[in-house]
């Protein structure tokens, strides 16, 4: 920890990061591009994702687990299908999505997947589960569908991986607990980002109040189609709050405008449709010390690969009839390499 956290004093004495000014609106326009200069403290995770590659051993028939990817018409759903196919999993030719996508056929990795709308979902899912008794459902739909979908999975009794953010999370966990279905629930499926979050949680637990009096500014930039505030940002802010920082979630600066993302945040244009850039900036009360944490992700394969690991992990727990039913990505990390 000490090697990562080195403070420099008398830096940013009166300077404020312009794009994080609290006088701005949550999606305020900033006139000039932010340059990520050398900061007093920087913990940076930056990954640009391309072709998904897996260990050839993953193609063994022993792990040909059937998965149903709901939201397969979306970009994240398609990325999961590609990662799952590469890992040797069996993608069933059925998916649930919004009514507007009902009746569509998604063709990917040599498969034709029929998309069904909200109507008659219980009968269809029960039929698929009967045909594939080892089925794991993967959910990458929309925040508004999270709770209804979880109730459906619980009612049918099918294990699921919930990668969709948003919804009523307390109700989500209550639904799973009452149904006693197996599930991995995580607002962040990228294992490396989860490891960073776990480190933050350890720091918050062991050093409560260490940053008392410090001010916090948070920026998160995602593709325009992401409607809700980043769950990862909320989780990390929660850690800072335990460390003594006063911050309200509505102070998060959400960047969804492509022009701002390129000019202000520095997102490569080719990744405007799929990225996650986060910046957390802490300043001491007298503004002589500042800390900065940053993690940038381009593309979606980091999440898709993490999702596949979550599927393999959950299938193992179901097979072992584990007592614990609800898991997160930290549990998946602790299990070690799943492939």
Tab-separated table of C-alpha atoms in Angstrom:
chain	number	residue	atom	x	y	z
A	1	UNK	CA	0.000	0.000	0.000
A	2	UNK	CA	2.785	2.405	0.921
A	3	UNK	CA	4.368	2.006	-2.495
A	4	UNK	CA	1.122	3.129	-4.139
A	5	UNK	CA	0.303	6.102	-1.956
A	6	UNK	CA	2.879	8.865	-2.066
A	7	UNK	CA	1.753	12.369	-1.279
A	8	UNK	CA	3.232	15.586	-2.574
A	9	UNK	CA	2.518	18.789	-0.702
A	10	UNK	CA	2.076	22.330	-1.999
A	11	UNK	CA	0.542	21.056	-5.201
A	12	UNK	CA	-2.761	22.358	-6.567
A	13	UNK	CA	-2.599	25.099	-3.919
A	14	UNK	CA	-5.530	26.989	-5.331
A	15	UNK	CA	-6.113	25.115	-8.548
A	16	UNK	CA	-9.318	23.179	-9.096
A	17	UNK	CA	-9.833	20.631	-11.806
A	18	UNK	CA	-12.173	22.628	-14.083
A	19	UNK	CA	-14.286	19.685	-15.204
A	20	UNK	CA	-14.911	18.617	-11.617
A	21	UNK	CA	-16.009	21.975	-10.309
A	22	UNK	CA	-18.974	21.599	-8.027
A	23	UNK	CA	-20.437	24.763	-9.471
A	24	UNK	CA	-21.049	22.868	-12.680
A	25	UNK	CA	-24.113	20.799	-13.373
A	26	UNK	CA	-23.741	17.035	-13.236
A	27	UNK	CA	-23.262	17.009	-16.980
A	28	UNK	CA	-21.832	20.495	-17.249
A	29	UNK	CA	-19.935	21.703	-20.269
A	30	UNK	CA	-16.275	22.495	-19.819
A	31	UNK	CA	-14.551	24.737	-22.363
A	32	UNK	CA	-11.164	23.062	-22.490
A	33	UNK	CA	-9.775	19.555	-22.575
A	34	UNK	CA	-8.598	18.118	-19.317
A	35	UNK	CA	-5.064	16.826	-19.436
A	36	UNK	CA	-4.218	14.072	-17.025
A	37	UNK	CA	-1.019	15.665	-15.794
A	38	UNK	CA	1.362	14.183	-13.310
A	39	UNK	CA	-0.616	14.115	-10.082
A	40	UNK	CA	0.515	13.819	-6.479
A	41	UNK	CA	-1.000	10.355	-6.232
A	42	UNK	CA	-2.194	8.257	-9.120
A	43	UNK	CA	-3.420	4.696	-9.150
A	44	UNK	CA	-4.231	4.013	-12.763
A	45	UNK	CA	-5.791	0.997	-14.433
A	46	UNK	CA	-6.112	1.469	-18.166
A	47	UNK	CA	-7.068	-1.290	-20.546
A	48	UNK	CA	-7.880	-1.247	-24.215
A	49	UNK	CA	-9.651	-4.380	-25.274
A	50	UNK	CA	-9.586	-6.092	-28.598
A	51	UNK	CA	-10.047	-9.683	-29.678
A	52	UNK	CA	-11.132	-11.972	-26.874
A	53	UNK	CA	-8.672	-14.807	-26.382
A	54	UNK	CA	-8.868	-17.712	-23.980
A	55	UNK	CA	-6.803	-20.698	-23.013
A	56	UNK	CA	-7.502	-23.512	-25.516
A	57	UNK	CA	-8.210	-25.834	-22.582
A	58	UNK	CA	-11.446	-23.907	-22.044
A	59	UNK	CA	-12.908	-25.606	-25.136
A	60	UNK	CA	-13.132	-28.892	-23.238
A	61	UNK	CA	-16.627	-30.442	-23.412
A	62	UNK	CA	-16.530	-30.697	-19.614
A	63	UNK	CA	-17.329	-26.994	-19.303
A	64	UNK	CA	-19.878	-26.740	-22.140
A	65	UNK	CA	-22.292	-25.065	-19.745
A	66	UNK	CA	-25.507	-23.816	-21.368
A	67	UNK	CA	-26.048	-20.086	-20.921
A	68	UNK	CA	-28.904	-17.824	-21.913
A	69	UNK	CA	-27.824	-14.235	-22.552
A	70	UNK	CA	-30.681	-11.813	-21.997
A	71	UNK	CA	-30.131	-8.501	-23.729
A	72	UNK	CA	-28.249	-10.214	-26.558
A	73	UNK	CA	-29.258	-7.507	-29.020
A	74	UNK	CA	-27.169	-5.005	-27.069
A	75	UNK	CA	-23.439	-4.486	-27.371
A	76	UNK	CA	-22.633	-5.934	-23.951
A	77	UNK	CA	-24.805	-8.967	-24.629
A	78	UNK	CA	-23.041	-9.581	-27.926
A	79	UNK	CA	-19.636	-9.272	-26.270
A	80	UNK	CA	-20.646	-11.882	-23.686
A	81	UNK	CA	-21.808	-14.267	-26.407
A	82	UNK	CA	-18.461	-13.934	-28.189
A	83	UNK	CA	-16.523	-14.511	-24.960
A	84	UNK	CA	-18.741	-17.454	-23.989
A	85	UNK	CA	-18.377	-19.076	-27.386
A	86	UNK	CA	-14.603	-18.612	-27.251
A	87	UNK	CA	-14.568	-20.233	-23.800
A	88	UNK	CA	-16.458	-23.279	-25.059
A	89	UNK	CA	-19.781	-22.542	-23.381
A	90	UNK	CA	-23.049	-23.396	-25.116
A	91	UNK	CA	-25.151	-20.318	-25.910
A	92	UNK	CA	-28.797	-21.364	-26.136
A	93	UNK	CA	-30.737	-19.897	-29.097
A	94	UNK	CA	-33.206	-17.961	-26.932
A	95	UNK	CA	-32.992	-14.496	-25.333
A	96	UNK	CA	-35.254	-11.946	-23.620
A	97	UNK	CA	-35.148	-8.267	-24.436
A	98	UNK	CA	-37.361	-5.205	-24.766
A	99	UNK	CA	-40.616	-5.431	-26.722
A	100	UNK	CA	-39.114	-3.386	-29.559
A	101	UNK	CA	-36.560	-6.155	-30.187
A	102	UNK	CA	-39.079	-9.003	-29.948
A	103	UNK	CA	-39.010	-11.299	-32.957
A	104	UNK	CA	-35.506	-10.325	-33.995
A	105	UNK	CA	-32.910	-12.970	-34.724
A	106	UNK	CA	-29.403	-12.150	-33.560
A	107	UNK	CA	-26.766	-13.979	-35.598
A	108	UNK	CA	-23.394	-14.258	-33.881
A	109	UNK	CA	-20.628	-16.851	-33.685
A	110	UNK	CA	-22.509	-19.072	-36.114
A	111	UNK	CA	-25.611	-19.065	-33.908
A	112	UNK	CA	-29.103	-17.746	-34.507
A	113	UNK	CA	-30.685	-16.442	-31.307
A	114	UNK	CA	-34.404	-15.644	-31.276
A	115	UNK	CA	-35.299	-12.633	-29.138
A	116	UNK	CA	-38.540	-12.681	-27.133
A	117	UNK	CA	-40.277	-9.691	-25.588
A	118	UNK	CA	-41.766	-9.447	-22.071
A	119	UNK	CA	-44.909	-11.468	-22.802
A	120	UNK	CA	-45.023	-15.189	-21.930
A	121	UNK	CA	-41.480	-15.093	-20.528
A	122	UNK	CA	-42.147	-17.465	-17.648
A	123	UNK	CA	-43.382	-20.263	-19.903
A	124	UNK	CA	-40.488	-19.801	-22.320
A	125	UNK	CA	-37.828	-19.720	-19.593
A	126	UNK	CA	-39.304	-22.785	-17.880
A	127	UNK	CA	-39.228	-24.628	-21.197
A	128	UNK	CA	-35.600	-23.675	-21.829
A	129	UNK	CA	-34.640	-24.640	-18.260
A	130	UNK	CA	-36.309	-28.021	-18.707
A	131	UNK	CA	-34.346	-28.610	-21.907
A	132	UNK	CA	-31.089	-27.360	-20.335
A	133	UNK	CA	-31.217	-28.277	-16.610
A	134	UNK	CA	-27.682	-26.893	-16.047
A	135	UNK	CA	-28.667	-23.520	-17.518
A	136	UNK	CA	-27.135	-20.265	-16.251
A	137	UNK	CA	-28.836	-17.018	-17.270
A	138	UNK	CA	-26.742	-13.913	-17.915
A	139	UNK	CA	-28.568	-10.588	-17.657
A	140	UNK	CA	-27.394	-7.504	-19.543
A	141	UNK	CA	-30.719	-5.792	-20.119
A	142	UNK	CA	-31.680	-2.353	-18.740
A	143	UNK	CA	-31.884	-0.935	-15.189
A	144	UNK	CA	-35.692	-0.771	-15.281
A	145	UNK	CA	-35.882	-4.530	-15.919
A	146	UNK	CA	-33.520	-5.687	-13.153
A	147	UNK	CA	-36.090	-6.437	-10.458
A	148	UNK	CA	-38.742	-7.983	-12.696
A	149	UNK	CA	-36.115	-10.191	-14.326
A	150	UNK	CA	-34.739	-11.323	-10.963
A	151	UNK	CA	-38.250	-12.234	-9.828
A	152	UNK	CA	-38.684	-14.281	-13.011
A	153	UNK	CA	-35.405	-16.157	-12.538
A	154	UNK	CA	-36.244	-16.830	-8.915
A	155	UNK	CA	-39.755	-18.045	-9.719
A	156	UNK	CA	-38.486	-20.482	-12.349
A	157	UNK	CA	-35.501	-21.414	-10.155
A	158	UNK	CA	-32.768	-20.758	-12.679
A	159	UNK	CA	-29.327	-19.528	-11.475
A	160	UNK	CA	-28.258	-16.208	-12.935
A	161	UNK	CA	-25.443	-13.685	-13.289
A	162	UNK	CA	-26.745	-10.119	-12.980
A	163	UNK	CA	-24.432	-7.782	-14.868
A	164	UNK	CA	-27.082	-5.105	-15.357
A	165	UNK	CA	-26.679	-2.123	-13.060
A	166	UNK	CA	-29.438	-0.069	-11.473
A	167	UNK	CA	-32.835	-1.118	-10.242
A	168	UNK	CA	-33.709	-1.490	-6.562
A	169	UNK	CA	-30.638	-3.362	-5.312
A	170	UNK	CA	-32.052	-4.042	-1.840
A	171	UNK	CA	-35.133	-5.577	-3.408
A	172	UNK	CA	-32.916	-7.539	-5.788
A	173	UNK	CA	-31.068	-9.211	-2.932
A	174	UNK	CA	-34.320	-9.815	-1.061
A	175	UNK	CA	-35.803	-11.526	-4.124
A	176	UNK	CA	-32.810	-13.842	-4.451
A	177	UNK	CA	-32.767	-14.650	-0.741
A	178	UNK	CA	-36.444	-15.554	-0.729
A	179	UNK	CA	-36.233	-17.657	-3.895
A	180	UNK	CA	-33.058	-19.414	-2.700
A	181	UNK	CA	-31.754	-19.384	-6.272
A	182	UNK	CA	-27.996	-19.187	-6.931
A	183	UNK	CA	-26.776	-15.849	-8.275
A	184	UNK	CA	-23.716	-13.707	-8.890
A	185	UNK	CA	-24.686	-10.051	-8.554
A	186	UNK	CA	-22.170	-7.359	-9.320
A	187	UNK	CA	-22.351	-3.829	-10.736
A	188	UNK	CA	-18.801	-4.348	-12.002
A	189	UNK	CA	-17.778	-7.516	-13.871
A	190	UNK	CA	-14.212	-6.523	-14.743
A	191	UNK	CA	-12.064	-8.582	-12.377
A	192	UNK	CA	-9.159	-6.143	-12.286
A	193	UNK	CA	-11.431	-3.213	-11.444
A	194	UNK	CA	-13.082	-5.366	-8.771
A	195	UNK	CA	-9.644	-6.091	-7.288
A	196	UNK	CA	-9.012	-2.336	-7.067
A	197	UNK	CA	-12.393	-1.865	-5.385
A	198	UNK	CA	-11.578	-4.660	-2.932
A	199	UNK	CA	-8.329	-2.875	-2.039
A	200	UNK	CA	-10.294	0.318	-1.415
A	201	UNK	CA	-12.693	-1.554	0.872
A	202	UNK	CA	-9.790	-2.981	2.863
A	203	UNK	CA	-8.294	0.490	3.263
A	204	UNK	CA	-11.657	1.898	4.364
A	205	UNK	CA	-12.114	-0.891	6.904
A	206	UNK	CA	-8.620	-0.642	8.383
A	207	UNK	CA	-8.192	3.129	8.317
A	208	UNK	CA	-11.608	4.710	8.980
A	209	UNK	CA	-11.515	8.492	8.999
A	210	UNK	CA	-8.035	8.668	7.442
A	211	UNK	CA	-9.218	11.316	4.972
A	212	UNK	CA	-11.469	13.300	7.313
A	213	UNK	CA	-11.859	16.875	6.113
A	214	UNK	CA	-10.733	16.107	2.563
A	215	UNK	CA	-12.953	17.181	-0.328
A	216	UNK	CA	-13.746	14.763	-3.133
A	217	UNK	CA	-14.502	15.359	-6.789
A	218	UNK	CA	-15.654	12.506	-9.012
A	219	UNK	CA	-16.016	12.218	-12.762
A	220	UNK	CA	-17.280	9.146	-14.596
A	221	UNK	CA	-17.618	8.908	-18.376
A	222	UNK	CA	-19.470	6.109	-20.163
A	223	UNK	CA	-21.054	5.613	-23.562
A	224	UNK	CA	-24.159	7.709	-24.184
A	225	UNK	CA	-26.397	4.644	-23.927
A	226	UNK	CA	-25.586	4.078	-20.236
A	227	UNK	CA	-28.537	5.674	-18.510
A	228	UNK	CA	-27.625	5.287	-14.847
A	229	UNK	CA	-24.750	6.457	-12.690
A	230	UNK	CA	-21.853	4.015	-12.502
A	231	UNK	CA	-22.308	1.420	-9.767
A	232	UNK	CA	-18.536	1.172	-9.483
A	233	UNK	CA	-18.267	4.906	-8.817
A	234	UNK	CA	-20.899	4.615	-6.088
A	235	UNK	CA	-19.060	1.700	-4.470
A	236	UNK	CA	-15.723	3.537	-4.441
A	237	UNK	CA	-17.351	6.702	-3.112
A	238	UNK	CA	-18.827	4.609	-0.308
A	239	UNK	CA	-15.257	3.633	0.619
A	240	UNK	CA	-14.170	7.263	0.653
A	241	UNK	CA	-17.122	8.096	2.892
A	242	UNK	CA	-15.928	5.460	5.371
A	243	UNK	CA	-12.508	7.077	5.166
A	244	UNK	CA	-14.083	10.299	6.446
A	245	UNK	CA	-14.870	12.162	3.223
A	246	UNK	CA	-18.193	13.998	3.013
A	247	UNK	CA	-19.725	13.464	-0.436
A	248	UNK	CA	-23.242	13.047	-1.825
A	249	UNK	CA	-23.863	10.723	-4.739
A	250	UNK	CA	-25.632	13.471	-6.679
A	251	UNK	CA	-22.307	15.335	-6.815
A	252	UNK	CA	-20.921	12.759	-9.257
A	253	UNK	CA	-20.221	14.380	-12.600
A	254	UNK	CA	-21.642	12.119	-15.287
A	255	UNK	CA	-20.229	12.648	-18.758
A	256	UNK	CA	-22.368	11.218	-21.559
A	257	UNK	CA	-21.876	13.765	-24.325
A	258	UNK	CA	-19.450	12.383	-26.973
A	259	UNK	CA	-17.946	15.810	-27.702
A	260	UNK	CA	-17.073	16.348	-24.037
A	261	UNK	CA	-15.754	12.795	-23.789
A	262	UNK	CA	-13.261	13.390	-26.594
A	263	UNK	CA	-12.263	16.971	-25.826
A	264	UNK	CA	-12.482	16.993	-22.049
A	265	UNK	CA	-11.904	13.442	-20.876
A	266	UNK	CA	-9.641	12.201	-23.665
A	267	UNK	CA	-11.664	9.150	-24.697
A	268	UNK	CA	-10.434	7.762	-28.053
A	269	UNK	CA	-13.122	8.330	-30.675
A	270	UNK	CA	-13.172	4.652	-31.628
A	271	UNK	CA	-14.246	3.808	-28.068
A	272	UNK	CA	-16.996	6.375	-27.608
A	273	UNK	CA	-19.557	3.590	-27.987
A	274	UNK	CA	-17.975	1.501	-25.232
A	275	UNK	CA	-15.759	2.853	-22.457
A	276	UNK	CA	-15.579	3.534	-18.720
A	277	UNK	CA	-13.305	6.356	-17.532
A	278	UNK	CA	-13.315	7.179	-13.808
A	279	UNK	CA	-11.419	9.864	-11.895
A	280	UNK	CA	-11.498	10.457	-8.120
A	281	UNK	CA	-9.693	13.554	-6.855
A	282	UNK	CA	-9.140	14.223	-3.145
A	283	UNK	CA	-7.895	17.555	-1.751
A	284	UNK	CA	-6.836	18.345	1.820
A	285	UNK	CA	-8.646	21.112	3.741
A	286	UNK	CA	-5.748	23.564	3.200
A	287	UNK	CA	-5.354	22.423	-0.445
A	288	UNK	CA	-1.686	21.535	0.029
A	289	UNK	CA	-2.109	17.799	-0.531
A	290	UNK	CA	-4.105	15.945	-3.152
A	291	UNK	CA	-4.640	12.328	-4.113
A	292	UNK	CA	-5.930	11.031	-7.415
A	293	UNK	CA	-7.264	7.621	-8.375
A	294	UNK	CA	-8.018	6.799	-11.981
A	295	UNK	CA	-9.142	3.735	-13.910
A	296	UNK	CA	-9.913	3.762	-17.633
A	297	UNK	CA	-11.387	0.954	-19.701
A	298	UNK	CA	-11.846	0.963	-23.474
A	299	UNK	CA	-14.072	-1.702	-24.968
A	300	UNK	CA	-16.139	-4.420	-23.314
A	301	UNK	CA	-14.137	-7.628	-23.328
A	302	UNK	CA	-12.837	-7.068	-19.770
A	303	UNK	CA	-16.465	-7.299	-18.609
A	304	UNK	CA	-17.363	-10.139	-20.969
A	305	UNK	CA	-14.457	-12.290	-19.792
A	306	UNK	CA	-15.313	-11.543	-16.167
A	307	UNK	CA	-18.904	-12.574	-16.879
A	308	UNK	CA	-17.767	-15.901	-18.316
A	309	UNK	CA	-15.689	-16.503	-15.180
A	310	UNK	CA	-18.761	-15.690	-13.085
A	311	UNK	CA	-20.785	-18.259	-15.063
A	312	UNK	CA	-18.145	-20.955	-14.529
A	313	UNK	CA	-17.936	-20.062	-10.842
A	314	UNK	CA	-21.712	-20.190	-10.368
A	315	UNK	CA	-22.058	-23.473	-12.250
A	316	UNK	CA	-19.499	-24.973	-9.870
A	317	UNK	CA	-21.416	-23.737	-6.802
A	318	UNK	CA	-24.685	-25.140	-8.158
A	319	UNK	CA	-23.064	-28.518	-8.857
A	320	UNK	CA	-21.586	-28.619	-5.345
A	321	UNK	CA	-24.938	-27.545	-3.847
A	322	UNK	CA	-23.150	-24.852	-1.855
A	323	UNK	CA	-24.945	-23.473	1.183
A	324	UNK	CA	-24.257	-19.891	0.183
A	325	UNK	CA	-26.510	-18.718	-2.653
A	326	UNK	CA	-25.633	-15.073	-3.364
A	327	UNK	CA	-22.150	-14.175	-4.590
A	328	UNK	CA	-20.299	-11.203	-6.053
A	329	UNK	CA	-17.202	-10.762	-8.200
A	330	UNK	CA	-14.918	-10.683	-5.174
A	331	UNK	CA	-16.063	-14.242	-4.464
A	332	UNK	CA	-15.208	-15.113	-8.061
A	333	UNK	CA	-11.754	-13.538	-7.657
A	334	UNK	CA	-11.075	-15.496	-4.476
A	335	UNK	CA	-11.838	-18.734	-6.300
A	336	UNK	CA	-8.834	-18.100	-8.540
A	337	UNK	CA	-8.484	-18.763	-12.257
A	338	UNK	CA	-11.683	-20.415	-13.464
A	339	UNK	CA	-10.157	-21.507	-16.789
